[in-house]
């Protein structure tokens, strides 16, 4: 195979995860011609993270929300699985990390049905556009500038300048503004033809139940103590950084609060009957089972779902029935916790 020649190593197909191949961790994928050219959809991703995406069981026509989208590998996989119908919305609070997502989508030509927003995942409130994309908003000539045409970087630069002025004015007046910043949208994402007021309209709980997302992925921020990549970095960062990021009780408490808020908001944006996957790469129960248990105690419309595909996965059960854990010993992957929740009508 040409890719094997480029990587200078064999590709070993994973028997338990479709589309995945294993290579030695020492192989620098990013420096290969196959990766840089983008002609072949090849990107490095831990198999456990791929399992979290597969757990959503993406179907054609789904409207999907990736609430913590950066750095982008799972977002690309979601887009790949979605195919030629439905939509994908990626959200992240970090501008530079979401810009990397945009680069990946464009590189692999996977952005046609995607839109990306810089926003706080705990408060993001925009629903998918379910109306046909050929329905254009009516607007007078003076208002044409607020109708979204085909995406181009010049248009987005103009929007960014407007947003910066808004933020500056809001700060001067001590007004909080939480409007997401749209940094990319594909031709079939549902954005083209919309008026700005239609895209950024607020919604209530009842509307979410009817018109919310079919699938939501919340791969929440965590201490990353189960990730090989992150743990190895502490060799360079030093003990002080390790202590601050992994062992500081106050930071862990803050993370758990953030994780619960991300999970709660992602679930709020689901339509009735929709499914959400919550995952972290932490090995701790406090950031996983404890968060899920607290969430379930506060949300009677949420029930845990079996992950059908997991019958063949190299993983074990979490402390809560129907939840899963990957770890280096059981799975030969980084650590990952997965819980799948369904929103039922009450």
Coordinates of C-alpha atoms in Angstrom, one line a residue:
X1 CA 0.0 0.0 0.0
X2 CA 1.2 3.5 -0.8
X3 CA 0.3 4.8 2.7
X4 CA 2.4 2.0 4.3
X5 CA 5.3 3.0 2.2
X6 CA 4.9 6.6 3.1
X7 CA 4.6 5.8 6.8
X8 CA 7.4 3.2 6.5
X9 CA 5.4 0.7 8.6
X10 CA 2.6 -1.8 8.2
X11 CA -1.0 -0.8 8.9
X12 CA -2.6 -3.3 11.2
X13 CA -6.4 -3.4 10.9
X14 CA -8.3 -3.3 14.2
X15 CA -10.7 -6.1 14.3
X16 CA -13.1 -4.4 16.8
X17 CA -13.4 -0.9 15.4
X18 CA -14.3 -0.4 11.7
X19 CA -12.0 1.9 9.7
X20 CA -9.2 2.0 12.2
X21 CA -5.6 0.8 11.8
X22 CA -2.9 0.7 14.4
X23 CA 0.6 2.0 13.9
X24 CA 3.5 2.4 16.4
X25 CA 3.1 5.6 18.5
X26 CA 6.6 6.7 17.4
X27 CA 5.5 7.2 13.7
X28 CA 5.1 10.9 13.0
X29 CA 1.9 10.9 10.9
X30 CA 1.9 14.7 10.6
X31 CA 5.2 14.7 8.7
X32 CA 4.1 12.2 6.0
X33 CA 3.1 13.2 2.5
X34 CA -0.2 11.3 2.8
X35 CA -1.2 13.5 5.8
X36 CA 0.1 16.8 4.5
X37 CA -1.5 16.5 1.1
X38 CA -4.9 15.6 2.4
X39 CA -5.5 13.3 -0.6
X40 CA -6.1 10.4 1.8
X41 CA -8.3 10.9 4.9
X42 CA -5.8 9.8 7.5
X43 CA -5.5 11.3 10.9
X44 CA -4.1 10.2 14.2
X45 CA -6.7 9.3 16.9
X46 CA -6.8 7.0 19.9
X47 CA -9.0 4.0 19.2
X48 CA -10.9 4.7 22.4
X49 CA -11.9 8.2 21.2
X50 CA -13.1 6.6 17.9
X51 CA -15.3 4.2 20.0
X52 CA -16.9 7.3 21.7
X53 CA -17.9 8.5 18.2
X54 CA -19.1 5.1 17.1
X55 CA -21.2 4.8 20.3
X56 CA -23.5 7.6 18.9
X57 CA -24.5 5.3 16.1
X58 CA -24.7 8.1 13.5
X59 CA -27.4 7.7 10.8
X60 CA -27.9 9.5 7.5
X61 CA -29.9 12.7 8.0
X62 CA -28.9 13.2 11.7
X63 CA -28.3 16.6 13.0
X64 CA -25.3 16.3 15.3
X65 CA -23.7 18.6 17.9
X66 CA -20.1 18.3 19.0
X67 CA -20.1 20.5 22.1
X68 CA -16.3 20.3 22.7
X69 CA -15.1 20.0 19.2
X70 CA -11.3 20.9 19.3
X71 CA -8.8 19.7 18.3
X72 CA -10.9 18.1 15.5
X73 CA -10.3 14.4 14.9
X74 CA -13.6 13.3 16.3
X75 CA -15.3 16.2 14.4
X76 CA -13.9 14.9 11.2
X77 CA -14.9 11.3 12.0
X78 CA -18.5 12.5 12.7
X79 CA -18.6 14.3 9.4
X80 CA -17.3 11.3 7.6
X81 CA -19.9 9.1 9.1
X82 CA -22.7 11.6 8.5
X83 CA -22.2 11.5 4.7
X84 CA -24.4 13.6 2.3
X85 CA -27.4 14.5 4.5
X86 CA -28.0 16.0 7.9
X87 CA -25.8 18.6 9.6
X88 CA -22.9 18.9 12.0
X89 CA -22.3 21.7 14.5
X90 CA -19.0 22.1 16.2
X91 CA -18.5 24.3 19.3
X92 CA -15.5 25.2 21.3
X93 CA -14.5 28.1 23.5
X94 CA -10.9 28.3 22.3
X95 CA -10.5 30.3 19.1
X96 CA -7.2 28.9 18.0
X97 CA -8.2 25.3 18.6
X98 CA -11.5 25.7 16.7
X99 CA -9.5 27.3 13.8
X100 CA -7.5 24.0 13.7
X101 CA -10.8 22.2 13.3
X102 CA -11.8 24.4 10.4
X103 CA -8.4 23.6 8.8
X104 CA -8.9 19.9 9.1
X105 CA -12.5 20.0 7.7
X106 CA -11.3 22.0 4.7
X107 CA -8.2 19.8 4.2
X108 CA -10.2 16.6 4.0
X109 CA -13.2 18.2 2.2
X110 CA -15.5 17.3 5.1
X111 CA -17.0 20.7 5.8
X112 CA -19.9 20.8 3.4
X113 CA -22.5 20.1 6.1
X114 CA -20.7 21.6 9.0
X115 CA -20.8 24.9 10.9
X116 CA -18.3 26.0 13.6
X117 CA -19.0 28.4 16.5
X118 CA -16.6 29.9 19.0
X119 CA -18.8 29.7 22.1
X120 CA -19.1 28.5 25.7
X121 CA -20.4 25.0 25.6
X122 CA -22.2 25.4 28.9
X123 CA -24.5 28.2 27.5
X124 CA -24.6 27.5 23.7
X125 CA -28.2 27.6 22.6
X126 CA -28.4 27.4 18.8
X127 CA -30.5 24.6 17.3
X128 CA -29.8 22.9 13.9
X129 CA -31.4 24.3 10.8
X130 CA -34.0 21.8 9.8
X131 CA -35.7 23.7 7.0
X132 CA -34.6 23.2 3.4
X133 CA -31.5 25.1 2.4
X134 CA -33.2 26.5 -0.7
X135 CA -35.6 28.6 1.4
X136 CA -34.1 32.0 1.3
X137 CA -34.9 34.8 3.7
X138 CA -36.7 37.8 2.4
X139 CA -34.8 41.1 3.1
X140 CA -34.8 44.6 1.8
X141 CA -31.8 45.9 0.0
X142 CA -30.4 47.7 3.0
X143 CA -30.5 44.4 5.0
X144 CA -28.8 42.2 2.4
X145 CA -25.6 42.3 4.3
X146 CA -27.2 40.2 7.1
X147 CA -28.1 37.3 4.7
X148 CA -25.5 34.6 4.7
X149 CA -24.1 33.8 1.3
X150 CA -21.6 31.1 0.4
X151 CA -18.8 31.1 3.0
X152 CA -15.5 32.8 2.3
X153 CA -12.8 34.0 4.6
X154 CA -13.3 37.7 3.7
X155 CA -16.9 37.6 4.9
X156 CA -15.8 36.0 8.2
X157 CA -13.1 38.6 8.7
X158 CA -15.8 41.3 8.4
X159 CA -17.9 39.5 10.9
X160 CA -15.0 39.2 13.3
X161 CA -14.4 42.9 13.2
X162 CA -18.1 43.5 13.9
X163 CA -18.0 41.1 16.8
X164 CA -14.9 42.8 18.2
X165 CA -16.6 46.2 18.1
X166 CA -19.7 44.7 19.8
X167 CA -17.5 43.1 22.5
X168 CA -15.7 46.4 23.1
X169 CA -18.9 48.4 23.4
X170 CA -20.4 45.7 25.7
X171 CA -17.4 45.9 28.0
X172 CA -17.5 49.6 28.1
X173 CA -21.2 49.5 29.1
X174 CA -20.6 46.5 31.4
X175 CA -23.0 44.4 29.4
X176 CA -22.4 40.6 29.1
X177 CA -22.7 39.3 25.6
X178 CA -22.8 35.6 24.8
X179 CA -23.6 35.5 21.1
X180 CA -21.5 32.7 19.5
X181 CA -19.0 33.6 16.8
X182 CA -19.5 31.7 13.5
X183 CA -16.1 31.0 12.0
X184 CA -17.0 28.5 9.3
X185 CA -20.1 27.0 7.5
X186 CA -20.5 24.7 4.5
X187 CA -22.8 25.2 1.6
X188 CA -25.2 22.5 2.8
X189 CA -25.0 23.3 6.6
X190 CA -28.3 25.2 6.5
X191 CA -26.7 28.6 7.0
X192 CA -26.6 29.8 3.4
X193 CA -29.7 32.0 2.8
X194 CA -30.5 32.6 6.4
X195 CA -30.8 36.0 8.0
X196 CA -28.5 36.7 10.9
X197 CA -31.5 37.0 13.2
X198 CA -32.7 33.6 12.2
X199 CA -29.4 31.9 12.9
X200 CA -28.8 33.5 16.3
X201 CA -32.4 33.3 17.6
X202 CA -32.9 32.0 21.1
X203 CA -34.9 28.9 21.9
X204 CA -36.8 27.5 24.8
X205 CA -37.0 24.0 26.3
X206 CA -40.2 23.1 24.3
X207 CA -38.5 23.9 21.0
X208 CA -35.5 21.8 21.9
X209 CA -37.7 18.8 22.4
X210 CA -39.1 19.1 18.9
X211 CA -36.3 20.7 16.9
X212 CA -33.1 19.9 18.8
X213 CA -30.2 17.7 17.8
X214 CA -30.5 14.0 17.1
X215 CA -27.1 13.2 18.5
X216 CA -24.8 15.1 20.8
X217 CA -21.2 14.4 21.7
X218 CA -19.8 15.9 25.0
X219 CA -16.1 14.9 25.2
X220 CA -15.6 17.1 28.2
X221 CA -12.5 18.9 29.4
X222 CA -10.8 16.9 32.2
X223 CA -7.5 16.3 33.9
X224 CA -6.4 14.0 31.0
X225 CA -4.8 11.6 33.4
X226 CA -5.8 8.6 31.2
X227 CA -4.2 10.1 28.1
X228 CA -0.7 8.8 27.1
X229 CA 0.0 12.0 25.1
X230 CA -0.8 14.3 28.1
X231 CA 1.0 12.3 30.7
X232 CA 4.2 12.1 28.6
X233 CA 4.2 15.9 28.4
X234 CA 4.7 16.2 32.1
X235 CA 8.3 14.9 31.6
X236 CA 8.9 18.3 30.0
X237 CA 6.5 20.4 32.0
X238 CA 7.7 19.2 35.4
X239 CA 6.3 18.1 38.7
X240 CA 4.9 21.5 39.5
X241 CA 2.6 21.4 36.5
X242 CA 1.6 17.9 37.2
X243 CA 0.7 18.8 40.7
X244 CA -1.3 21.9 39.6
X245 CA -3.2 20.1 36.8
X246 CA -3.8 16.7 38.2
X247 CA -3.5 16.8 42.0
X248 CA -5.0 20.2 42.9
X249 CA -8.4 19.5 44.6
X250 CA -9.8 22.9 43.8
X251 CA -9.1 22.5 40.1
X252 CA -10.7 19.1 40.1
X253 CA -13.8 20.4 41.8
X254 CA -14.0 23.2 39.2
X255 CA -13.6 20.7 36.4
X256 CA -16.4 18.5 37.8
X257 CA -18.7 21.6 37.9
X258 CA -17.8 22.4 34.3
X259 CA -18.3 18.8 33.2
X260 CA -21.8 18.7 34.8
X261 CA -22.7 22.0 33.1
X262 CA -21.5 20.8 29.7
X263 CA -23.4 17.5 30.0
X264 CA -26.6 19.4 31.2
X265 CA -26.5 21.9 28.3
X266 CA -25.7 19.2 25.7
X267 CA -28.7 17.2 26.9
X268 CA -30.9 20.2 26.9
X269 CA -30.2 20.7 23.2
X270 CA -31.3 17.1 22.4
X271 CA -34.6 16.5 20.8
X272 CA -36.9 14.0 22.4
X273 CA -35.7 10.5 21.5
X274 CA -32.2 11.8 20.8
X275 CA -28.9 10.3 22.2
X276 CA -25.9 11.9 23.9
X277 CA -22.5 10.4 24.6
X278 CA -20.5 11.8 27.5
X279 CA -16.8 11.0 27.6
X280 CA -13.6 12.0 29.3
X281 CA -10.0 10.7 29.1
X282 CA -9.8 10.7 32.9
X283 CA -9.4 7.5 34.9
X284 CA -11.1 9.0 38.0
X285 CA -14.6 8.2 39.1
X286 CA -15.2 11.8 40.2
X287 CA -15.1 13.1 36.7
X288 CA -17.1 10.3 35.2
X289 CA -19.5 8.1 37.2
X290 CA -20.0 10.7 39.8
X291 CA -20.8 13.4 37.2
X292 CA -23.3 11.0 35.4
X293 CA -24.9 10.0 38.7
X294 CA -25.5 13.6 39.8
X295 CA -26.8 14.5 36.3
X296 CA -29.3 11.5 36.3
X297 CA -30.5 12.5 39.8
X298 CA -31.4 15.9 38.5
X299 CA -32.9 14.9 35.1
X300 CA -35.8 12.5 35.1
X301 CA -36.0 12.6 31.3
X302 CA -32.5 11.0 31.0
X303 CA -31.9 7.3 30.9
X304 CA -28.7 5.3 30.3
X305 CA -28.5 3.4 27.0
X306 CA -26.7 0.2 26.2
X307 CA -24.0 0.7 23.5
X308 CA -24.8 -2.1 21.1
X309 CA -21.5 -2.0 19.2
X310 CA -19.6 -2.5 22.5
X311 CA -20.2 -6.2 22.5
X312 CA -17.0 -6.6 20.4
X313 CA -15.0 -3.8 21.9
X314 CA -11.9 -4.3 24.1
X315 CA -13.2 -2.5 27.1
X316 CA -14.8 -3.2 30.5
X317 CA -17.9 -2.0 32.4
X318 CA -17.7 1.2 34.4
X319 CA -19.0 1.4 38.0
X320 CA -22.4 2.2 36.7
X321 CA -24.1 -0.4 34.6
X322 CA -24.2 0.4 30.8
X323 CA -21.1 2.7 31.1
X324 CA -17.8 1.7 29.6
X325 CA -14.1 2.1 30.4
X326 CA -11.1 1.8 28.2
X327 CA -7.6 1.6 29.8
X328 CA -4.1 0.6 28.7
X329 CA -4.3 -2.9 30.4
X330 CA -7.8 -3.9 29.1
X331 CA -7.8 -2.2 25.8
X332 CA -4.2 -1.3 24.8
X333 CA -5.6 2.3 24.4
X334 CA -5.5 5.4 26.4
X335 CA -8.0 5.6 29.2
X336 CA -11.5 6.7 28.3
X337 CA -14.9 6.7 30.0
X338 CA -18.1 6.5 27.9
X339 CA -21.7 6.9 29.0
X340 CA -24.6 7.0 26.5
X341 CA -27.8 8.8 27.5
X342 CA -31.2 9.0 25.8
X343 CA -33.8 11.8 26.2
X344 CA -37.3 10.3 26.8
X345 CA -40.6 12.2 26.7
X346 CA -42.0 12.7 30.2

